[in-house]
Amino acid sequence: MYKRYSVKDPLQENRIFLTRVVAIFGFILLLTLGLIVRLIYLQVVGHEHYATLAKDNRIKVVPLPPTRGIIYDRKGRILAENIPSYSLELIPEQVKSLDDTLGRLQKLLNISPEDLDRFHTLRKRRKPFSSVPLLLRMSDEEVARFATVRPFFPGVDIHARLVRHYPYAELTSHVIGYVGRINEKELKSLPVAEYQGTHHVGKTGIEKYYETQLHGKTGYAEIETNAQGREVKLISAIDPVPGADLSLTLDIDLQKTAYDALESHTGAAVAIEIPSGDVLVLASRPGFDPNPFVYGISRKAYKALKQSEDQPLFDRVLRGQYPPGSTMKPFIGLAGLEYQVTDFHHKLFCPGYYKLPNVNHRYRDWKTWGHGWVDMDIAITQSCDVYFYDLAMALGIDRMHEFLSRFGFGQKTGIDLVGERSGLLPSREWKRRRKRQPWYPGETLIVGIGQGFMQATPLQLARATATLANRGQVVTPYLAKSIKTADGTAQGQQQKTTQIPLNLQNLNNIIQAMTHVVHGARGTARRLAKGIDYQIAGKTGTAQVFTVKQEEKYNAKDVHKKLRDHALFIAFAPVNDPQIAVAVVVENGGHGGSVAAPIAGKIIRQYLSERTKSHED
């Protein structure tokens, strides 16, 4: 057998070895160069960026929410404030058995299923070492009850926080409004920096309109944290700027008088100080308690409010649109005088109905047997429909629309509140656009007595009445009298006025007739004159809710309450020196003279009585 011998080639082996060494060295050199380049980038080029990241990893910026501004009435009484509220809160990581702890707390305190649902929702969003509220707005009894057993509940404690509170509840629910938790839609529109750490925002009323001023400016604190994110120490802080305080034109005493006077009725009352445009009363009844909305009203309670027949959430002052009825007659009468289509002393016979030429339909007067011979003074004093049917026909819808728009009908007043409606002042163009129909003469007659398509809000009626009393000077009603910021600077309201060119003699004639409504022997609101030593100019109104057929007769006792006529009344006083204008609408109240007028009378009496006392002092 032959043995095999391998022949080695030392030269080849050396060449292979050197090639591998060079390759490895080159690879190591390449890695080293890459490492050097990366170090240069981190230390020089990206130094500022990564230094900031490192700082953020060590320092946490915490928003410091501002204290919301206080809202006062014209005499300095608080309408919206921030009060301390006690809440029961848990730190999950410090609680050994969460289910056991929650079970024991439920036996001790009144914790509802909704409280538990909110707690678990918040717990999932927060870190285990963060405090999570379980029970909000604890009573003094609940605080005392838990304090006695506090050592047996590690990780559970009571915290004091400031919450919004409305001391007058339903009395100011629509005008002041309320704050509520920020929802997802609001979160997208609100400034992120300003609302960091803020959980509530104005939802309605003054709270919403002046949200920016009331909220203030958020501050920030830099806090050093450890690797787990726990706070170690405070490094620096920028204090928040508290929200501005608002002083309103509203008089809470008058507001209460108006609200109480409405009693069991649904309706609205507005009072405006004529020279200034200050809104003294803005009452819508029924109201609601806004306080439960601050932390979140229960589904059951909210459903009850939404489904109530009386609609307590509906603001009748701003959003209630009613046929103004006979309260339009002074304005229609003034239009007739201004356009010279009639004379103040021109007489017309009222047989109890009115007929258009060549038409059999009878447009009835409220007084079925008629008023006999009437001039404009008597027609306004006794509220004769036939007189104003005839006057409306003489004016025509175009001139009525143009004249009434001067007094703000069919337009928003511009008050500093959200959600105001404009009412409806019909015209040929409106009907053609909306109904795709021509305008008919019969519709002109109906608008002449404030019925048909025409609608007005109580606020519009009050402003138009103030304009009449102010001899044609239009003022914009407003609520915020002054805004006082944290540094003590007070900003007043800039009042805007415009003048309607009117013949003063015509105005005086209309005001004389309105004075006879209250002080005349046959005035429709003559009961209002008892016991006063000054004169009130007013006009009653009754607005139909549904149309009564030609052959039928309306009887309030035979129809459902919700189908009865609305009662209205507008007034200003004193006649020789107008200071206050009032408008009252009582839904399904019947006659303006017997239902709405006494409410206005109470407001006027109280205002003028207090004004007289303040002047004497």
Coordinates of C-alpha atoms in Angstrom, one line a residue:
M1 CA 0.0 0.0 0.0
Y2 CA 1.1 3.5 -0.8
K3 CA 0.8 6.3 1.8
R4 CA -0.6 9.7 0.7
Y5 CA 1.4 12.8 1.5
S6 CA 0.0 16.3 1.4
V7 CA 2.3 18.9 -0.1
K8 CA 2.0 22.3 1.8
D9 CA 2.5 25.6 0.1
P10 CA 3.7 28.1 2.7
L11 CA 3.7 31.0 0.3
Q12 CA 0.0 30.5 -0.6
E13 CA -1.0 30.1 3.1
N14 CA 0.8 33.4 4.0
R15 CA -1.0 35.2 1.2
I16 CA -4.4 34.0 2.4
F17 CA -3.6 34.9 6.0
L18 CA -2.5 38.4 5.1
T19 CA -5.6 38.9 2.9
R20 CA -7.8 38.0 5.9
V21 CA -5.9 40.2 8.2
V22 CA -6.2 43.2 5.9
A23 CA -9.9 42.6 5.4
I24 CA -10.5 42.3 9.2
F25 CA -8.4 45.4 9.8
G26 CA -10.3 47.3 7.1
F27 CA -13.6 46.3 8.6
I28 CA -12.5 47.4 12.1
L29 CA -11.3 50.7 10.7
L30 CA -14.6 51.2 8.9
L31 CA -16.5 50.6 12.1
T32 CA -14.2 52.9 14.0
L33 CA -14.7 55.7 11.5
G34 CA -18.5 55.2 11.7
L35 CA -18.3 55.4 15.5
I36 CA -16.2 58.6 15.3
V37 CA -18.6 60.2 12.8
R38 CA -21.6 59.3 15.0
L39 CA -19.9 60.7 18.1
I40 CA -19.1 63.9 16.2
Y41 CA -22.8 64.1 15.2
L42 CA -24.1 63.5 18.7
Q43 CA -21.6 65.8 20.4
V44 CA -21.5 68.7 17.9
V45 CA -24.2 68.6 15.2
G46 CA -27.1 67.2 17.2
H47 CA -26.0 68.4 20.6
E48 CA -28.8 70.9 21.2
H49 CA -31.5 68.5 20.1
Y50 CA -30.3 65.6 22.2
A51 CA -29.5 67.8 25.2
T52 CA -33.2 68.9 25.1
L53 CA -34.4 65.3 25.0
A54 CA -32.2 64.4 27.9
K55 CA -33.5 67.4 29.9
D56 CA -37.1 66.4 29.0
N57 CA -36.4 62.9 30.3
R58 CA -35.4 64.4 33.6
I59 CA -37.6 67.5 33.8
K60 CA -41.4 67.5 33.5
V61 CA -43.3 70.6 32.5
V62 CA -46.6 70.7 34.5
P63 CA -49.4 73.2 33.5
L64 CA -50.8 75.4 36.3
P65 CA -54.4 76.1 35.4
P66 CA -55.7 79.6 36.3
T67 CA -58.5 80.4 38.7
R68 CA -61.7 81.3 36.8
G69 CA -63.0 84.8 37.1
I70 CA -66.0 85.7 39.3
I71 CA -69.3 87.0 37.9
Y72 CA -71.2 89.7 39.8
D73 CA -74.5 91.5 39.3
R74 CA -74.7 95.3 39.1
K75 CA -74.7 95.7 42.9
G76 CA -71.7 93.4 43.5
R77 CA -73.6 90.2 44.4
I78 CA -71.9 87.0 43.3
L79 CA -73.7 85.1 40.5
A80 CA -70.9 82.6 39.7
E81 CA -68.0 81.7 42.0
N82 CA -65.4 79.1 42.8
I83 CA -65.9 77.2 46.0
P84 CA -63.7 74.5 47.6
S85 CA -65.0 71.0 47.0
Y86 CA -63.8 67.8 48.6
S87 CA -63.2 64.7 46.6
L88 CA -62.2 61.2 47.5
E89 CA -59.2 60.1 45.5
L90 CA -57.2 56.9 45.2
I91 CA -53.6 56.2 44.1
P92 CA -54.0 52.7 42.5
E93 CA -50.4 51.5 43.1
Q94 CA -50.7 52.2 46.9
V95 CA -53.9 50.1 47.2
K96 CA -53.2 46.4 47.8
S97 CA -56.6 45.1 46.6
L98 CA -58.6 47.6 44.5
D99 CA -61.8 45.6 44.4
D100 CA -61.8 45.0 48.2
T101 CA -61.1 48.7 48.8
L102 CA -63.8 49.9 46.5
G103 CA -66.3 47.5 48.0
R104 CA -65.6 48.7 51.6
L105 CA -65.9 52.3 50.4
Q106 CA -69.2 51.7 48.9
K107 CA -70.5 50.4 52.2
L108 CA -69.2 53.4 54.0
L109 CA -70.1 56.2 51.5
N110 CA -72.8 56.9 48.9
I111 CA -70.8 55.8 45.8
S112 CA -73.0 55.3 42.7
P113 CA -72.4 53.0 39.7
E114 CA -71.8 56.2 37.7
D115 CA -69.1 57.2 40.1
L116 CA -67.4 53.9 39.7
D117 CA -67.6 54.0 35.9
R118 CA -66.0 57.4 35.8
F119 CA -63.3 56.3 38.2
H120 CA -62.3 53.2 36.1
T121 CA -62.3 55.4 32.9
L122 CA -59.9 57.9 34.5
R123 CA -57.8 55.2 36.1
K124 CA -57.0 53.7 32.7
R125 CA -55.9 57.0 31.3
R126 CA -53.5 57.8 34.2
K127 CA -50.3 56.3 35.6
P128 CA -50.5 54.0 38.6
F129 CA -49.0 56.5 40.9
S130 CA -51.4 59.3 39.9
S131 CA -54.4 60.3 42.1
V132 CA -57.7 59.4 40.6
P133 CA -61.0 60.9 41.9
L134 CA -63.7 58.4 43.0
L135 CA -66.3 60.6 44.8
L136 CA -66.8 64.2 43.9
R137 CA -68.5 67.0 45.9
M138 CA -68.4 65.2 49.3
S139 CA -70.7 66.5 52.0
D140 CA -69.3 67.5 55.4
E141 CA -70.9 64.3 56.8
E142 CA -69.1 62.1 54.3
V143 CA -65.8 63.9 54.9
A144 CA -66.2 63.3 58.7
R145 CA -67.3 59.7 58.2
F146 CA -64.2 58.9 56.1
A147 CA -61.8 60.8 58.3
T148 CA -62.5 58.4 61.3
V149 CA -61.4 55.4 59.2
R150 CA -58.7 57.0 57.1
P151 CA -55.8 54.7 58.6
F152 CA -57.6 51.6 57.3
F153 CA -57.6 52.8 53.7
P154 CA -54.0 53.2 52.5
G155 CA -53.7 55.0 49.2
V156 CA -57.1 56.7 49.7
D157 CA -57.4 60.4 50.7
I158 CA -59.5 63.5 50.6
H159 CA -58.5 66.4 48.3
A160 CA -59.8 69.9 48.2
R161 CA -60.3 71.6 44.8
L162 CA -62.0 74.7 43.5
V163 CA -65.2 74.1 41.5
R164 CA -67.7 76.5 39.8
H165 CA -70.8 77.2 41.8
Y166 CA -74.0 79.1 40.9
P167 CA -75.7 80.4 44.1
Y168 CA -78.9 81.5 42.4
A169 CA -79.3 78.2 40.5
E170 CA -82.4 78.3 38.1
L171 CA -82.8 82.0 38.6
T172 CA -79.8 82.8 36.4
S173 CA -79.4 79.5 34.6
H174 CA -80.0 80.8 31.1
V175 CA -78.2 84.2 31.4
I176 CA -75.1 83.1 33.3
G177 CA -75.1 79.6 31.8
Y178 CA -72.6 77.0 33.1
V179 CA -69.3 75.4 32.6
G180 CA -68.8 71.7 31.9
R181 CA -66.1 69.2 31.1
I182 CA -64.2 69.9 27.8
N183 CA -65.4 67.4 25.1
E184 CA -63.4 66.1 22.1
K185 CA -64.9 68.7 19.7
E186 CA -63.9 71.6 22.0
L187 CA -60.5 70.1 22.5
K188 CA -59.7 70.5 18.8
S189 CA -60.8 74.2 18.7
L190 CA -59.4 75.5 22.0
P191 CA -55.8 76.8 22.2
V192 CA -53.7 73.8 23.4
A193 CA -51.2 75.9 25.4
E194 CA -53.9 77.9 27.2
Y195 CA -56.0 75.0 28.2
Q196 CA -53.4 72.5 29.4
G197 CA -54.5 71.3 32.8
T198 CA -58.0 72.9 32.4
H199 CA -60.9 70.5 32.5
H200 CA -63.9 72.8 32.2
V201 CA -65.0 75.4 29.7
G202 CA -68.0 77.7 29.3
K203 CA -70.9 75.9 27.7
T204 CA -73.7 78.4 27.6
G205 CA -74.6 82.0 28.5
I206 CA -72.1 84.5 29.8
E207 CA -69.8 81.7 30.8
K208 CA -69.4 80.8 27.1
Y209 CA -69.5 84.3 25.5
Y210 CA -66.8 85.6 27.8
E211 CA -64.8 82.3 28.0
T212 CA -61.5 83.9 27.0
Q213 CA -61.7 86.6 29.6
L214 CA -63.0 84.4 32.4
H215 CA -60.5 81.6 31.8
G216 CA -57.3 83.5 32.3
K217 CA -53.8 82.3 31.3
T218 CA -52.2 79.0 32.2
G219 CA -48.9 79.0 34.1
Y220 CA -46.2 76.3 34.0
A221 CA -43.9 74.6 36.5
E222 CA -40.7 72.7 35.7
I223 CA -40.4 69.7 38.0
E224 CA -37.4 67.3 38.2
T225 CA -38.5 63.6 38.0
N226 CA -36.7 60.3 38.6
A227 CA -36.5 57.4 36.1
Q228 CA -40.0 56.2 37.0
G229 CA -41.5 59.6 36.4
R230 CA -42.2 60.5 40.0
E231 CA -41.7 64.2 41.0
V232 CA -38.6 64.9 43.0
K233 CA -38.4 68.7 43.3
L234 CA -39.6 72.0 41.8
I235 CA -37.1 73.8 39.6
S236 CA -39.0 76.9 38.4
A237 CA -42.5 78.1 37.9
I238 CA -44.5 80.7 35.9
D239 CA -47.6 81.6 37.9
P240 CA -50.9 81.5 36.1
V241 CA -52.9 84.7 35.5
P242 CA -56.4 84.5 37.0
G243 CA -59.4 85.1 34.8
A244 CA -61.0 88.5 34.7
D245 CA -64.0 89.3 37.0
L246 CA -67.2 90.3 35.2
S247 CA -69.7 92.9 36.6
L248 CA -73.0 92.5 34.8
T249 CA -75.8 95.0 34.3
L250 CA -78.2 92.4 35.7
D251 CA -80.1 93.2 38.9
I252 CA -80.6 89.9 40.8
D253 CA -83.4 91.4 42.9
L254 CA -85.3 92.4 39.8
Q255 CA -84.5 89.1 38.2
K256 CA -86.0 87.3 41.2
T257 CA -89.1 89.5 41.1
A258 CA -89.6 88.7 37.4
Y259 CA -89.0 85.0 37.8
D260 CA -91.3 84.7 40.8
A261 CA -94.0 86.8 39.1
L262 CA -94.1 84.3 36.2
E263 CA -95.1 81.7 38.9
S264 CA -96.4 78.5 37.4
H265 CA -96.4 79.9 33.9
T266 CA -93.8 79.3 31.2
G267 CA -92.6 82.5 29.6
A268 CA -90.0 85.2 29.6
A269 CA -89.5 88.7 31.0
V270 CA -86.9 91.3 29.9
A271 CA -86.2 94.7 31.3
I272 CA -83.8 97.3 29.8
E273 CA -82.5 100.5 31.3
I274 CA -83.5 102.9 28.5
P275 CA -80.7 105.6 28.6
S276 CA -77.8 103.1 28.8
G277 CA -79.0 99.8 27.2
D278 CA -78.2 98.0 30.5
V279 CA -80.1 94.7 30.7
L280 CA -81.7 94.6 34.1
V281 CA -83.8 91.5 33.8
L282 CA -83.4 88.5 31.5
A283 CA -85.7 85.8 33.0
S284 CA -86.8 82.6 31.3
R285 CA -89.1 80.3 33.2
P286 CA -88.8 77.5 33.9
G287 CA -85.1 77.4 34.5
F288 CA -82.9 74.6 35.8
D289 CA -80.1 74.1 38.3
P290 CA -76.8 74.4 36.4
N291 CA -74.6 73.1 39.2
P292 CA -74.9 69.4 38.4
F293 CA -73.6 70.2 34.9
V294 CA -70.2 71.3 36.3
Y295 CA -69.0 67.8 37.1
G296 CA -71.3 66.0 34.8
I297 CA -75.1 65.5 35.3
S298 CA -76.4 62.0 35.6
R299 CA -78.1 60.5 32.5
K300 CA -81.4 60.1 34.4
A301 CA -81.4 63.8 35.5
Y302 CA -80.5 65.1 32.0
K303 CA -83.1 62.9 30.4
A304 CA -85.7 64.3 32.7
L305 CA -84.8 67.9 31.7
K306 CA -84.7 67.1 28.0
Q307 CA -88.1 65.3 28.0
S308 CA -89.9 67.8 30.2
E309 CA -93.0 69.3 28.6
D310 CA -92.0 72.7 30.0
Q311 CA -88.6 72.6 28.3
P312 CA -86.5 74.1 31.1
L313 CA -83.3 74.0 29.0
F314 CA -84.9 76.3 26.4
D315 CA -84.0 80.0 26.7
R316 CA -87.2 81.7 25.9
V317 CA -85.7 85.2 26.0
L318 CA -83.2 84.7 23.2
R319 CA -84.6 81.7 21.3
G320 CA -88.3 81.9 22.0
Q321 CA -90.0 83.3 18.8
Y322 CA -93.6 84.3 19.3
P323 CA -96.2 86.2 17.2
P324 CA -96.1 89.6 18.9
G325 CA -99.8 90.1 18.5
S326 CA -101.2 93.5 19.3
T327 CA -97.9 94.8 20.8
M328 CA -97.2 95.6 17.1
K329 CA -100.0 98.1 16.9
P330 CA -98.1 101.2 18.2
F331 CA -95.4 100.5 15.6
I332 CA -97.9 100.0 12.8
G333 CA -99.7 103.1 13.9
L334 CA -96.4 105.1 13.9
A335 CA -95.7 103.8 10.4
G336 CA -99.0 105.0 9.2
L337 CA -98.3 108.5 10.6
E338 CA -94.8 108.6 9.2
Y339 CA -95.8 107.5 5.7
Q340 CA -98.8 109.9 5.9
V341 CA -101.3 107.3 4.9
T342 CA -103.5 108.2 7.8
D343 CA -104.0 110.9 10.5
F344 CA -104.0 110.4 14.3
H345 CA -107.5 111.7 14.4
H346 CA -108.9 109.9 11.4
K347 CA -111.9 107.8 12.4
L348 CA -113.0 104.4 11.1
F349 CA -116.1 102.4 11.9
C350 CA -115.5 98.9 13.4
P351 CA -118.4 96.5 13.1
G352 CA -116.4 93.6 14.6
Y353 CA -114.9 92.4 11.3
Y354 CA -113.1 93.6 8.2
K355 CA -113.5 92.5 4.6
L356 CA -111.3 92.9 1.6
P357 CA -112.9 94.3 -1.6
N358 CA -114.7 91.5 -3.5
V359 CA -113.8 88.9 -0.9
N360 CA -116.4 87.2 1.4
H361 CA -113.9 86.2 4.1
R362 CA -114.3 88.2 7.3
Y363 CA -111.2 89.1 9.3
R364 CA -112.6 89.2 12.8
D365 CA -112.0 91.6 15.6
W366 CA -111.4 90.3 19.1
K367 CA -114.6 92.2 20.1
T368 CA -117.2 90.4 18.1
W369 CA -119.8 93.2 18.3
G370 CA -117.2 95.8 17.3
H371 CA -115.8 99.0 18.7
G372 CA -117.9 101.4 16.7
W373 CA -116.2 104.6 15.6
V374 CA -112.5 104.7 16.5
D375 CA -109.5 106.9 15.8
M376 CA -105.9 105.8 16.3
D377 CA -105.9 106.7 20.0
I378 CA -108.9 104.6 20.7
A379 CA -107.7 101.8 18.4
I380 CA -104.5 101.5 20.4
T381 CA -106.1 102.0 23.8
Q382 CA -108.8 99.4 23.2
S383 CA -106.7 97.3 20.8
C384 CA -109.1 97.4 17.8
D385 CA -108.1 94.9 15.2
V386 CA -110.3 96.3 12.4
Y387 CA -108.6 99.7 12.5
F388 CA -105.2 98.1 12.0
Y389 CA -106.4 95.7 9.3
D390 CA -107.4 98.8 7.4
L391 CA -104.2 100.6 8.2
A392 CA -102.1 97.6 7.2
M393 CA -103.9 97.5 3.9
A394 CA -103.2 101.2 3.3
L395 CA -99.5 100.8 4.2
G396 CA -98.8 97.5 2.3
I397 CA -96.3 94.8 3.3
D398 CA -93.3 96.6 1.7
R399 CA -93.6 99.7 3.8
M400 CA -94.5 97.8 7.0
H401 CA -91.4 95.6 6.5
E402 CA -89.1 98.6 5.9
F403 CA -90.4 100.5 8.9
L404 CA -90.5 97.7 11.4
S405 CA -86.9 96.7 10.4
R406 CA -85.8 100.1 11.7
F407 CA -86.8 99.0 15.2
G408 CA -84.8 95.8 14.9
F409 CA -87.6 93.3 14.1
G410 CA -86.3 90.4 12.1
Q411 CA -82.8 91.0 13.3
K412 CA -80.6 89.9 16.2
T413 CA -80.2 92.6 18.9
G414 CA -76.4 92.0 19.2
I415 CA -76.5 91.2 22.9
D416 CA -73.4 89.7 24.4
L417 CA -74.8 86.1 24.6
V418 CA -74.6 83.2 22.2
G419 CA -77.6 81.5 20.6
E420 CA -79.8 84.5 19.9
R421 CA -82.5 84.1 17.2
S422 CA -83.5 86.8 14.8
G423 CA -87.3 86.3 14.8
L424 CA -89.1 86.7 11.5
L425 CA -90.2 89.9 9.7
P426 CA -91.9 88.6 6.6
S427 CA -91.7 90.3 3.2
R428 CA -92.6 89.5 -0.5
E429 CA -89.0 88.4 -1.1
W430 CA -88.9 86.2 2.0
K431 CA -92.1 84.4 1.0
R432 CA -91.0 83.9 -2.6
R433 CA -87.7 82.5 -1.5
R434 CA -88.9 80.4 1.4
K435 CA -92.4 79.3 0.3
R436 CA -92.1 79.8 -3.5
Q437 CA -95.4 81.6 -3.4
P438 CA -96.6 85.2 -4.0
W439 CA -97.7 87.5 -1.2
Y440 CA -101.4 87.8 -0.7
P441 CA -103.4 90.8 0.6
G442 CA -104.9 88.8 3.5
E443 CA -101.4 88.2 4.8
T444 CA -100.8 91.9 4.9
L445 CA -103.8 92.4 7.2
I446 CA -102.6 89.6 9.6
V447 CA -99.1 91.1 9.9
G448 CA -100.8 94.4 10.7
I449 CA -101.9 92.9 14.1
G450 CA -98.7 91.0 14.7
Q451 CA -99.9 87.6 13.6
G452 CA -99.3 85.3 10.6
F453 CA -95.7 84.7 9.7
M454 CA -94.4 87.4 12.0
Q455 CA -92.3 86.3 15.0
A456 CA -90.3 88.2 17.6
T457 CA -88.3 87.3 20.6
P458 CA -89.0 88.9 24.0
L459 CA -85.6 90.7 23.8
Q460 CA -86.5 92.2 20.5
L461 CA -89.8 93.5 21.9
A462 CA -88.0 95.1 24.9
R463 CA -85.4 96.8 22.7
A464 CA -88.1 98.1 20.3
T465 CA -90.1 99.4 23.2
A466 CA -86.9 101.1 24.6
T467 CA -86.3 102.7 21.1
L468 CA -89.9 104.0 21.1
A469 CA -89.4 105.5 24.6
N470 CA -86.0 106.9 23.6
R471 CA -87.5 108.9 20.8
G472 CA -86.0 106.7 18.1
Q473 CA -82.6 106.3 19.5
V474 CA -81.6 102.6 19.2
V475 CA -79.3 101.1 21.9
T476 CA -77.7 97.7 21.8
P477 CA -78.7 95.7 24.9
Y478 CA -75.7 94.3 26.8
L479 CA -74.8 92.5 30.0
A480 CA -71.1 92.9 30.8
K481 CA -70.8 96.3 32.4
S482 CA -67.1 96.0 33.2
I483 CA -64.4 93.5 32.9
K484 CA -61.7 93.7 35.7
T485 CA -58.5 91.9 35.0
A486 CA -56.0 90.4 37.6
D487 CA -53.8 93.6 37.5
G488 CA -56.8 95.7 38.5
T489 CA -57.5 97.2 35.1
A490 CA -61.2 97.6 34.4
Q491 CA -62.6 97.8 30.9
G492 CA -66.1 99.3 30.4
Q493 CA -68.7 98.6 27.7
Q494 CA -68.6 100.8 24.6
Q495 CA -72.3 101.5 23.9
K496 CA -73.3 101.8 20.2
T497 CA -76.4 103.9 19.4
T498 CA -78.1 104.8 16.1
Q499 CA -80.9 107.3 15.5
I500 CA -84.1 106.5 13.6
P501 CA -85.4 109.8 12.0
L502 CA -88.9 110.2 13.3
N503 CA -91.4 113.0 13.5
L504 CA -91.6 113.9 17.3
Q505 CA -95.3 114.8 17.1
N506 CA -96.1 111.4 15.7
L507 CA -94.1 109.8 18.4
N508 CA -95.8 111.8 21.1
N509 CA -99.2 110.8 19.7
I510 CA -98.4 107.1 19.8
I511 CA -96.9 107.4 23.4
Q512 CA -100.1 109.3 24.4
A513 CA -102.2 106.4 23.2
M514 CA -100.0 103.8 24.9
T515 CA -100.4 105.9 28.1
H516 CA -104.1 105.6 27.8
V517 CA -103.8 101.8 27.6
V518 CA -102.7 101.9 31.2
H519 CA -104.3 105.1 32.5
G520 CA -107.4 105.4 30.3
A521 CA -110.9 104.5 31.6
R522 CA -111.2 101.8 28.9
G523 CA -107.5 100.8 28.5
T524 CA -106.8 97.1 28.2
A525 CA -104.2 97.4 31.1
R526 CA -106.0 99.9 33.3
R527 CA -105.5 97.8 36.4
L528 CA -101.8 98.6 36.3
A529 CA -102.4 102.2 37.1
K530 CA -103.7 101.6 40.6
G531 CA -101.4 102.8 43.5
I532 CA -98.7 104.6 41.4
D533 CA -97.9 108.3 41.2
Y534 CA -96.3 108.2 37.8
Q535 CA -97.5 107.2 34.3
I536 CA -96.7 104.0 32.4
A537 CA -97.0 103.7 28.6
G538 CA -97.8 100.2 27.5
K539 CA -99.5 97.9 25.1
T540 CA -101.2 94.5 25.7
G541 CA -101.1 91.6 23.2
T542 CA -102.8 88.3 22.7
A543 CA -101.3 86.0 20.1
Q544 CA -103.1 83.0 18.7
V545 CA -101.3 79.6 18.9
F546 CA -103.6 78.0 16.3
T547 CA -106.0 79.3 13.6
V548 CA -109.7 79.5 14.5
K549 CA -111.9 78.6 11.5
Q550 CA -114.3 81.2 10.2
E551 CA -117.4 79.6 11.6
E552 CA -115.8 78.6 15.0
K553 CA -115.5 80.6 18.2
Y554 CA -112.4 80.5 20.4
N555 CA -113.1 79.5 24.0
A556 CA -110.0 79.1 26.2
K557 CA -111.9 76.7 28.5
D558 CA -112.6 74.3 25.7
V559 CA -109.0 74.0 24.4
H560 CA -105.9 72.3 25.8
K561 CA -103.7 74.6 27.9
K562 CA -100.8 74.3 25.3
L563 CA -103.1 75.6 22.6
R564 CA -104.4 78.7 24.5
D565 CA -103.3 82.1 23.4
H566 CA -100.0 83.7 24.4
A567 CA -100.2 86.7 26.6
L568 CA -97.9 89.7 25.9
F569 CA -97.2 93.1 27.3
I570 CA -94.7 95.9 26.5
A571 CA -94.3 99.0 28.6
F572 CA -91.9 101.8 29.6
A573 CA -92.0 104.3 32.5
P574 CA -92.1 107.0 33.6
V575 CA -93.7 108.5 30.5
N576 CA -92.2 112.0 31.1
D577 CA -88.7 110.6 31.8
P578 CA -88.4 107.1 30.4
Q579 CA -86.0 104.9 32.5
I580 CA -87.0 101.3 32.1
A581 CA -88.6 99.3 29.2
V582 CA -90.1 95.9 29.8
A583 CA -91.4 93.1 27.7
V584 CA -93.3 90.1 29.0
V585 CA -94.4 86.9 27.2
V586 CA -96.5 84.3 29.0
E587 CA -97.0 81.1 27.0
N588 CA -100.6 80.1 26.8
G589 CA -101.4 82.8 29.4
G590 CA -104.5 84.1 27.7
H591 CA -104.9 87.9 27.9
G592 CA -102.0 90.3 28.1
G593 CA -103.8 92.8 30.3
S594 CA -104.7 90.3 33.0
V595 CA -101.6 88.0 33.0
A596 CA -98.6 89.6 31.4
A597 CA -99.2 93.3 32.4
P598 CA -99.1 92.6 36.2
I599 CA -95.7 90.9 35.8
A600 CA -94.3 94.0 34.0
G601 CA -95.9 96.2 36.7
K602 CA -94.1 94.4 39.5
I603 CA -90.7 94.9 37.7
I604 CA -91.4 98.6 37.0
R605 CA -92.6 99.4 40.5
Q606 CA -89.6 97.8 42.2
Y607 CA -87.1 99.4 39.8
L608 CA -88.5 102.9 40.2
S609 CA -88.9 102.5 43.9
E610 CA -85.3 101.6 44.4
R611 CA -84.2 104.3 42.0
T612 CA -86.1 106.9 44.0
K613 CA -84.6 105.7 47.3
S614 CA -81.0 105.8 45.9
H615 CA -81.5 109.4 44.7
E616 CA -82.9 110.4 48.1
D617 CA -79.8 108.8 49.8

